[in-house]
Coordinates of C-alpha atoms in Angstrom, one line a residue:
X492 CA -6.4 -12.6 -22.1
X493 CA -4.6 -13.9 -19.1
X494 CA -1.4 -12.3 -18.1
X495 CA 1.6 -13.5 -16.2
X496 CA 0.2 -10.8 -13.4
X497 CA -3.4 -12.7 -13.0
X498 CA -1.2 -16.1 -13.1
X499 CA 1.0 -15.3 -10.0
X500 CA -1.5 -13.8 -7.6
X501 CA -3.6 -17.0 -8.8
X502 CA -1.2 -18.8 -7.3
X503 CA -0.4 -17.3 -4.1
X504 CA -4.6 -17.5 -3.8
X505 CA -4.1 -20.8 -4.1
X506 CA -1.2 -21.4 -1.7
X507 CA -3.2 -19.0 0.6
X508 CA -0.8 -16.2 1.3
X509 CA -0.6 -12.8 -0.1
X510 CA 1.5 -11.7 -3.1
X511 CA 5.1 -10.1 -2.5
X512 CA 5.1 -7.1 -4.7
X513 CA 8.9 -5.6 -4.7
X514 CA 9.8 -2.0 -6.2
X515 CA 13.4 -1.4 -7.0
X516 CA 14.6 1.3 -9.3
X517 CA 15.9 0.5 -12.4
X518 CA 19.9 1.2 -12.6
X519 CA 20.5 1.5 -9.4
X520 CA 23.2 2.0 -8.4
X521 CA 24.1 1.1 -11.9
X522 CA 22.4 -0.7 -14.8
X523 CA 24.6 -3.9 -14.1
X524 CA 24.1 -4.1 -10.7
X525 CA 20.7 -3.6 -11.0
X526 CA 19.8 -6.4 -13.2
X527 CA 21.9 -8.3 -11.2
X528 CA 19.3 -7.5 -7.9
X529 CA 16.0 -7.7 -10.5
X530 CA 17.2 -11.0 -11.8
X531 CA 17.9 -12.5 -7.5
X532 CA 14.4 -11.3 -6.5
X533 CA 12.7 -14.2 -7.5
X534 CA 14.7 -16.7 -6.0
X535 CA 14.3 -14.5 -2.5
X536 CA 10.2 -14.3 -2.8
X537 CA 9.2 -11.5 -4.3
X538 CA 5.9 -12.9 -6.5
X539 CA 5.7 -9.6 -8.9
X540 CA 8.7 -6.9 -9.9
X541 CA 7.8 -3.1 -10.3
X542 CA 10.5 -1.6 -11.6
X543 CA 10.8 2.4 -11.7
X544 CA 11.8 3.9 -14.7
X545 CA 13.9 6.9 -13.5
X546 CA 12.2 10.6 -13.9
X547 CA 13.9 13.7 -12.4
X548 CA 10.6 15.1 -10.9
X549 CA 9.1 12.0 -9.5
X550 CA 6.1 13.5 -7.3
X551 CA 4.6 10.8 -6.1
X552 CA 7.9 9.4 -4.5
X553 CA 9.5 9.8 -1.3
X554 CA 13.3 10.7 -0.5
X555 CA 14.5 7.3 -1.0
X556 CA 13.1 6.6 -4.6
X557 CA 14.0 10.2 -5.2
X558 CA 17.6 9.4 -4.8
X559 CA 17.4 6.0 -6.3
X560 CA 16.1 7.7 -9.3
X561 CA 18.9 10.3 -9.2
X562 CA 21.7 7.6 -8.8
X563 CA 20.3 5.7 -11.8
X564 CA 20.1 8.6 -13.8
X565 CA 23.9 9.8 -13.1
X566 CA 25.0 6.2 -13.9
X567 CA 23.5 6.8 -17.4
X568 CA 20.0 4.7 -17.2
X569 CA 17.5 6.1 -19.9
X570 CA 14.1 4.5 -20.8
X571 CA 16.0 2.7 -23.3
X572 CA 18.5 1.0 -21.2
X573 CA 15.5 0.3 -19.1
X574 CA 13.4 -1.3 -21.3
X575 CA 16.7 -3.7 -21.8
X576 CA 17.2 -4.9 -18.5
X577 CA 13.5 -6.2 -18.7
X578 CA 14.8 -8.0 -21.7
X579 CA 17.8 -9.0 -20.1
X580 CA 15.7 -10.7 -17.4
X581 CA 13.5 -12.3 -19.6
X582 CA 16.1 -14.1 -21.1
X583 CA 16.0 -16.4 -17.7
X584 CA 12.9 -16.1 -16.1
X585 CA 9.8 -15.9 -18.3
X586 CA 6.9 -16.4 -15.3
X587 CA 7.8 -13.5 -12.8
X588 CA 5.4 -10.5 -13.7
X589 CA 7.7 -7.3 -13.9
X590 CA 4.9 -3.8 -14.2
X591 CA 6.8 -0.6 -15.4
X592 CA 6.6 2.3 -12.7
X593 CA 6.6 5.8 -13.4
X594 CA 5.5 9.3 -14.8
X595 CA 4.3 9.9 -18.0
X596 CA 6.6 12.7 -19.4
X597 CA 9.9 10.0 -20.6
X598 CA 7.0 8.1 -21.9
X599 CA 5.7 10.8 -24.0
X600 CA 8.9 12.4 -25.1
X601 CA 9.9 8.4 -25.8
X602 CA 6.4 7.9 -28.0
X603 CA 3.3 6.3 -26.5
X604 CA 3.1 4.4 -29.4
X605 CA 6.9 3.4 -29.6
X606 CA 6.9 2.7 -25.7
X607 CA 3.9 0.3 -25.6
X608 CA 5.4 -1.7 -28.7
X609 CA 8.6 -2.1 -27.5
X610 CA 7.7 -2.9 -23.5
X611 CA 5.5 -5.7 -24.5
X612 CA 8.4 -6.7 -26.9
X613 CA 11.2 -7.3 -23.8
X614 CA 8.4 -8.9 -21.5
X615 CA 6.7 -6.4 -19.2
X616 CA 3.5 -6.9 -17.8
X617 CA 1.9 -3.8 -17.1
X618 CA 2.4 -0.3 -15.8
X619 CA 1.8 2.4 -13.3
X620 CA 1.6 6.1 -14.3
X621 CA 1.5 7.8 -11.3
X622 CA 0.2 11.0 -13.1
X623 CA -2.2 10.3 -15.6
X624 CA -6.0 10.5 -13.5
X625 CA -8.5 8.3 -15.7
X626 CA -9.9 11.4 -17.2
X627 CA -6.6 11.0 -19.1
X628 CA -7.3 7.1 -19.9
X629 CA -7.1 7.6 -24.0
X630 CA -3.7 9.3 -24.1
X631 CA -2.0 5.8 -22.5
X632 CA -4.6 3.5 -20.3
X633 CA -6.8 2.4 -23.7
X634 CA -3.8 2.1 -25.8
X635 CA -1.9 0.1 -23.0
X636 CA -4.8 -2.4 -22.6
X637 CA -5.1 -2.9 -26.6
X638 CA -1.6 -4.0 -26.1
X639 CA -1.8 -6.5 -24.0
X640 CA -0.4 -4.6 -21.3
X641 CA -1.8 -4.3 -17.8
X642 CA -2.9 -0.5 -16.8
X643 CA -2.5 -0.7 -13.0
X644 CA -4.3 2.2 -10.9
X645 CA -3.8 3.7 -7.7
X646 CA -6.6 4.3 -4.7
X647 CA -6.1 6.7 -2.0
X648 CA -7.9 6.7 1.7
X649 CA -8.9 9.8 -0.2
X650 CA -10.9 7.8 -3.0
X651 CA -14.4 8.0 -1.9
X652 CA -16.8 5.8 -3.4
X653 CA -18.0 8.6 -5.8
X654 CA -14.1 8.7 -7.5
X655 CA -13.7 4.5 -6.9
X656 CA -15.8 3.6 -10.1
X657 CA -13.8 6.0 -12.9
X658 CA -10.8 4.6 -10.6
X659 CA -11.7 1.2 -11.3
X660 CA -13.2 1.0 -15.0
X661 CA -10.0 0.3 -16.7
X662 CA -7.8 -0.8 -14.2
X663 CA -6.2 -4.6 -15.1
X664 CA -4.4 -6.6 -13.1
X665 CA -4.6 -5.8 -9.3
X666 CA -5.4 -2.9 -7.5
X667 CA -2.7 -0.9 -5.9
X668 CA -4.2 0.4 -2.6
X669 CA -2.2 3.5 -1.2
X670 CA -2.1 2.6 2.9
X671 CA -1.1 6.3 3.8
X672 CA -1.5 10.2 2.1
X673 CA 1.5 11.3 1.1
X674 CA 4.7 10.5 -0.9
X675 CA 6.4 6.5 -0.6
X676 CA 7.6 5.6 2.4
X677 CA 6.9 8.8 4.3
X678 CA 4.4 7.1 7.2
X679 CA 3.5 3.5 8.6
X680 CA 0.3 2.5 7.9
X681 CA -2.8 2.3 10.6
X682 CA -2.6 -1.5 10.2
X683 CA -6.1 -1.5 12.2
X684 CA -7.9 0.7 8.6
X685 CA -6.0 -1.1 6.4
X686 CA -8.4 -4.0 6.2
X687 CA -11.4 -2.1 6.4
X688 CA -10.4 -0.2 3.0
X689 CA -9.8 -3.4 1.5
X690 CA -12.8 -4.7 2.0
X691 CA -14.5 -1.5 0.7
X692 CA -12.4 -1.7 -2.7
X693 CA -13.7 -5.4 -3.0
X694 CA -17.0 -4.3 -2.9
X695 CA -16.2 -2.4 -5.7
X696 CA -13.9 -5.0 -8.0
X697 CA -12.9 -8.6 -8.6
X698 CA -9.1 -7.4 -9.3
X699 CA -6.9 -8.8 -6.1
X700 CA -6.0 -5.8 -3.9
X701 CA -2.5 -4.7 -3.2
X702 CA -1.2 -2.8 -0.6
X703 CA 2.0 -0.3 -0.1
X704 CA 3.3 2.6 0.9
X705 CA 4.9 2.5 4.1
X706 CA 5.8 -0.9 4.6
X707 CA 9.4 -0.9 5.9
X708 CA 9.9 -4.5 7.8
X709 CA 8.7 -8.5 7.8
X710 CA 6.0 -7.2 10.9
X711 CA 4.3 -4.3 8.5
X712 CA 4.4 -7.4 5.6
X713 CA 3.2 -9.4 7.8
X714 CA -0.1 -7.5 9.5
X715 CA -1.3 -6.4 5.7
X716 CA -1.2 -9.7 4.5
X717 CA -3.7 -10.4 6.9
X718 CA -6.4 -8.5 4.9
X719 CA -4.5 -7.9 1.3
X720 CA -3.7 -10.0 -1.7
X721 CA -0.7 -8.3 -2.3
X722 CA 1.9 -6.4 -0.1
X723 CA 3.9 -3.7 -1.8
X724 CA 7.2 -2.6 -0.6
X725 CA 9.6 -0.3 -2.3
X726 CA 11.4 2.8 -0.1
X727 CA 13.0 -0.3 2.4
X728 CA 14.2 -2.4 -0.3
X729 CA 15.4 0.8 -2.4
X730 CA 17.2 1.9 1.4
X731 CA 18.7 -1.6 1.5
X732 CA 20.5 -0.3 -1.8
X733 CA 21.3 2.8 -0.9
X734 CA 23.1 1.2 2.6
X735 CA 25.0 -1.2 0.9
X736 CA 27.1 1.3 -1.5
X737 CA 30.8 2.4 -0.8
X738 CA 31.6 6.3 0.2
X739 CA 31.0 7.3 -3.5
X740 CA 27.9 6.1 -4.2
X741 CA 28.8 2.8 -5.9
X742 CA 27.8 -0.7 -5.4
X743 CA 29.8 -3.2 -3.4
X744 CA 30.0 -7.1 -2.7
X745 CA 27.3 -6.8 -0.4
X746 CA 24.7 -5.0 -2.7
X747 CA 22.4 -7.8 -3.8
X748 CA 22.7 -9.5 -0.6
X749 CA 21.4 -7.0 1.0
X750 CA 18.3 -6.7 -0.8
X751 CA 17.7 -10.4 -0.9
X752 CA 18.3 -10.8 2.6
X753 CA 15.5 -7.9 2.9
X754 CA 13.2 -9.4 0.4
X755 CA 13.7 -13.3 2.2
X756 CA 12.9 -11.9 5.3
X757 CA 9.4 -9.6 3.8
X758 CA 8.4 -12.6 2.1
X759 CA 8.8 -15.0 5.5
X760 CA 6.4 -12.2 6.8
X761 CA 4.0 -12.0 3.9
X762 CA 3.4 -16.2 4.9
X763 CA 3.0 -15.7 8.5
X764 CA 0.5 -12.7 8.0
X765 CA -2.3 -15.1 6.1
X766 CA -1.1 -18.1 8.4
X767 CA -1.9 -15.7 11.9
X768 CA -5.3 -14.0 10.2

């Protein structure tokens, strides 16, 4: 079964650039707003949408998706709500792959069952579950894949080729290569590794290799799409948010311009990182 996921990073094979993966957090600042930003991203270049599903203990994230999280969740976002504004943006763009990011607990408390059923039903693409090692594969992986839905997994510079394989077995739709230890947006990447731990995951898989984690500006963009199919970027677009809002935390005139400016600019770099390799 083809997806909407395997479609677009056909393409930007094709075209011979890398993939512009963009993370912003669902309802933030606030639900509107923020399916006013998912729905813009296209149009600026981003090739595939992650959008975080808020969590109050989000471990894997950084003090700018920690905050994004914590805005959304004060402005009333719920899985619920979420799982709507992927509806809402299906309603105008059916080709842009959006991949559900998060922990597993509001998917649990929500109903595995429920929550694979009803993503599918508003249009996602796949997921990340930060927290769920593939040891736990049956409990959402399996079930995720016999829905249609893409399970996207994570590998570290800590995944040695021992741990790659059980990383790998079940993973759909790309690979989501981790460029630093630590939580989102916490480091710059060694740009000079970065392509050597590519090429070792594509000794391992035919699944197109994305890379994130500490890629704030077009020039970080721009040196991993050198060696990457994809180029992930989350923290900086979630900061461009987070800058744009008014002394209490709400969003102004300037809110989605801000993150398309951002996401125009990443994707210019994305381009001229292939073009220079």
């Amino acid at each position: 079964m083809k997806h909407r996921i395997d479609a677009r990073f056909a393409l930007a094979a094709r075209e011979n650039r890398a993939a512009l993966v963009t993370f912003v957090t669902a309802g933030d600042p606030d639900h509107e707003t923020s399916l006013e930003i998912v729905r813009a991203l296209p149009g600026a270049g981003a090739d595939v949408i992650e959008l975080g599903m808020p969590f109050t203990d989000p471990m894997a994230d950084g003090p700018a998706i920690q905050a994004a999280g914590l805005r959304a969740l004060a402005a009333g976002e719920t899985l619920v709500k979420t799982l709507d504004l992927v509806r809402a943006f299906r309603e105008r763009d059916q080709d842009t792959p959006i991949v559900l990011m998060g922990y597993y607990n509001p998917i649990y408390v929500h109903g595995v069952e429920r929550f694979l059923y009803e993503a599918k039903e508003a249009g996602a693409d796949g997921m990340i579950v930060v927290d769920l090692p593939p040891e736990e594969d049956e409990e959402l992986c399996l079930p995720a894949l016999q829905s249609g839905l893409a399970f996207i997994r994570l590998a570290t510079p800590t995944t040695d080729d021992k741990r790659l394989p059980a990383v790998l077995k079940n993973t759909a739709g790309f690979v989501y290569y981790v460029s630093v230890a630590g939580t989102t947006g916490a480091a710059t990447p060694d740009f000079n590794v970065v392509g050597g731990a590519v090429d070792r995951l594509k000794r391992h898989t035919d699944l197109p290799v994305a890379v994130g984690f500490g890629v704030k500006t077009p020039e970080h963009a721009a040196a991993i799409a050198a060696y990457a199919d994809g180029v992930v970027v989350g923290s900086a677009i979630v900061d461009a948010v987070a800058k744009s809002l008014d002394a209490d935390g709400r969003a102004t005139n300037k809110t989605v311009s801000a993150v398309t400016a951002l996401v125009s600019a990443l994707a210019a770099g994305v381009r001229r990182g292939r073009a220079a390799a």
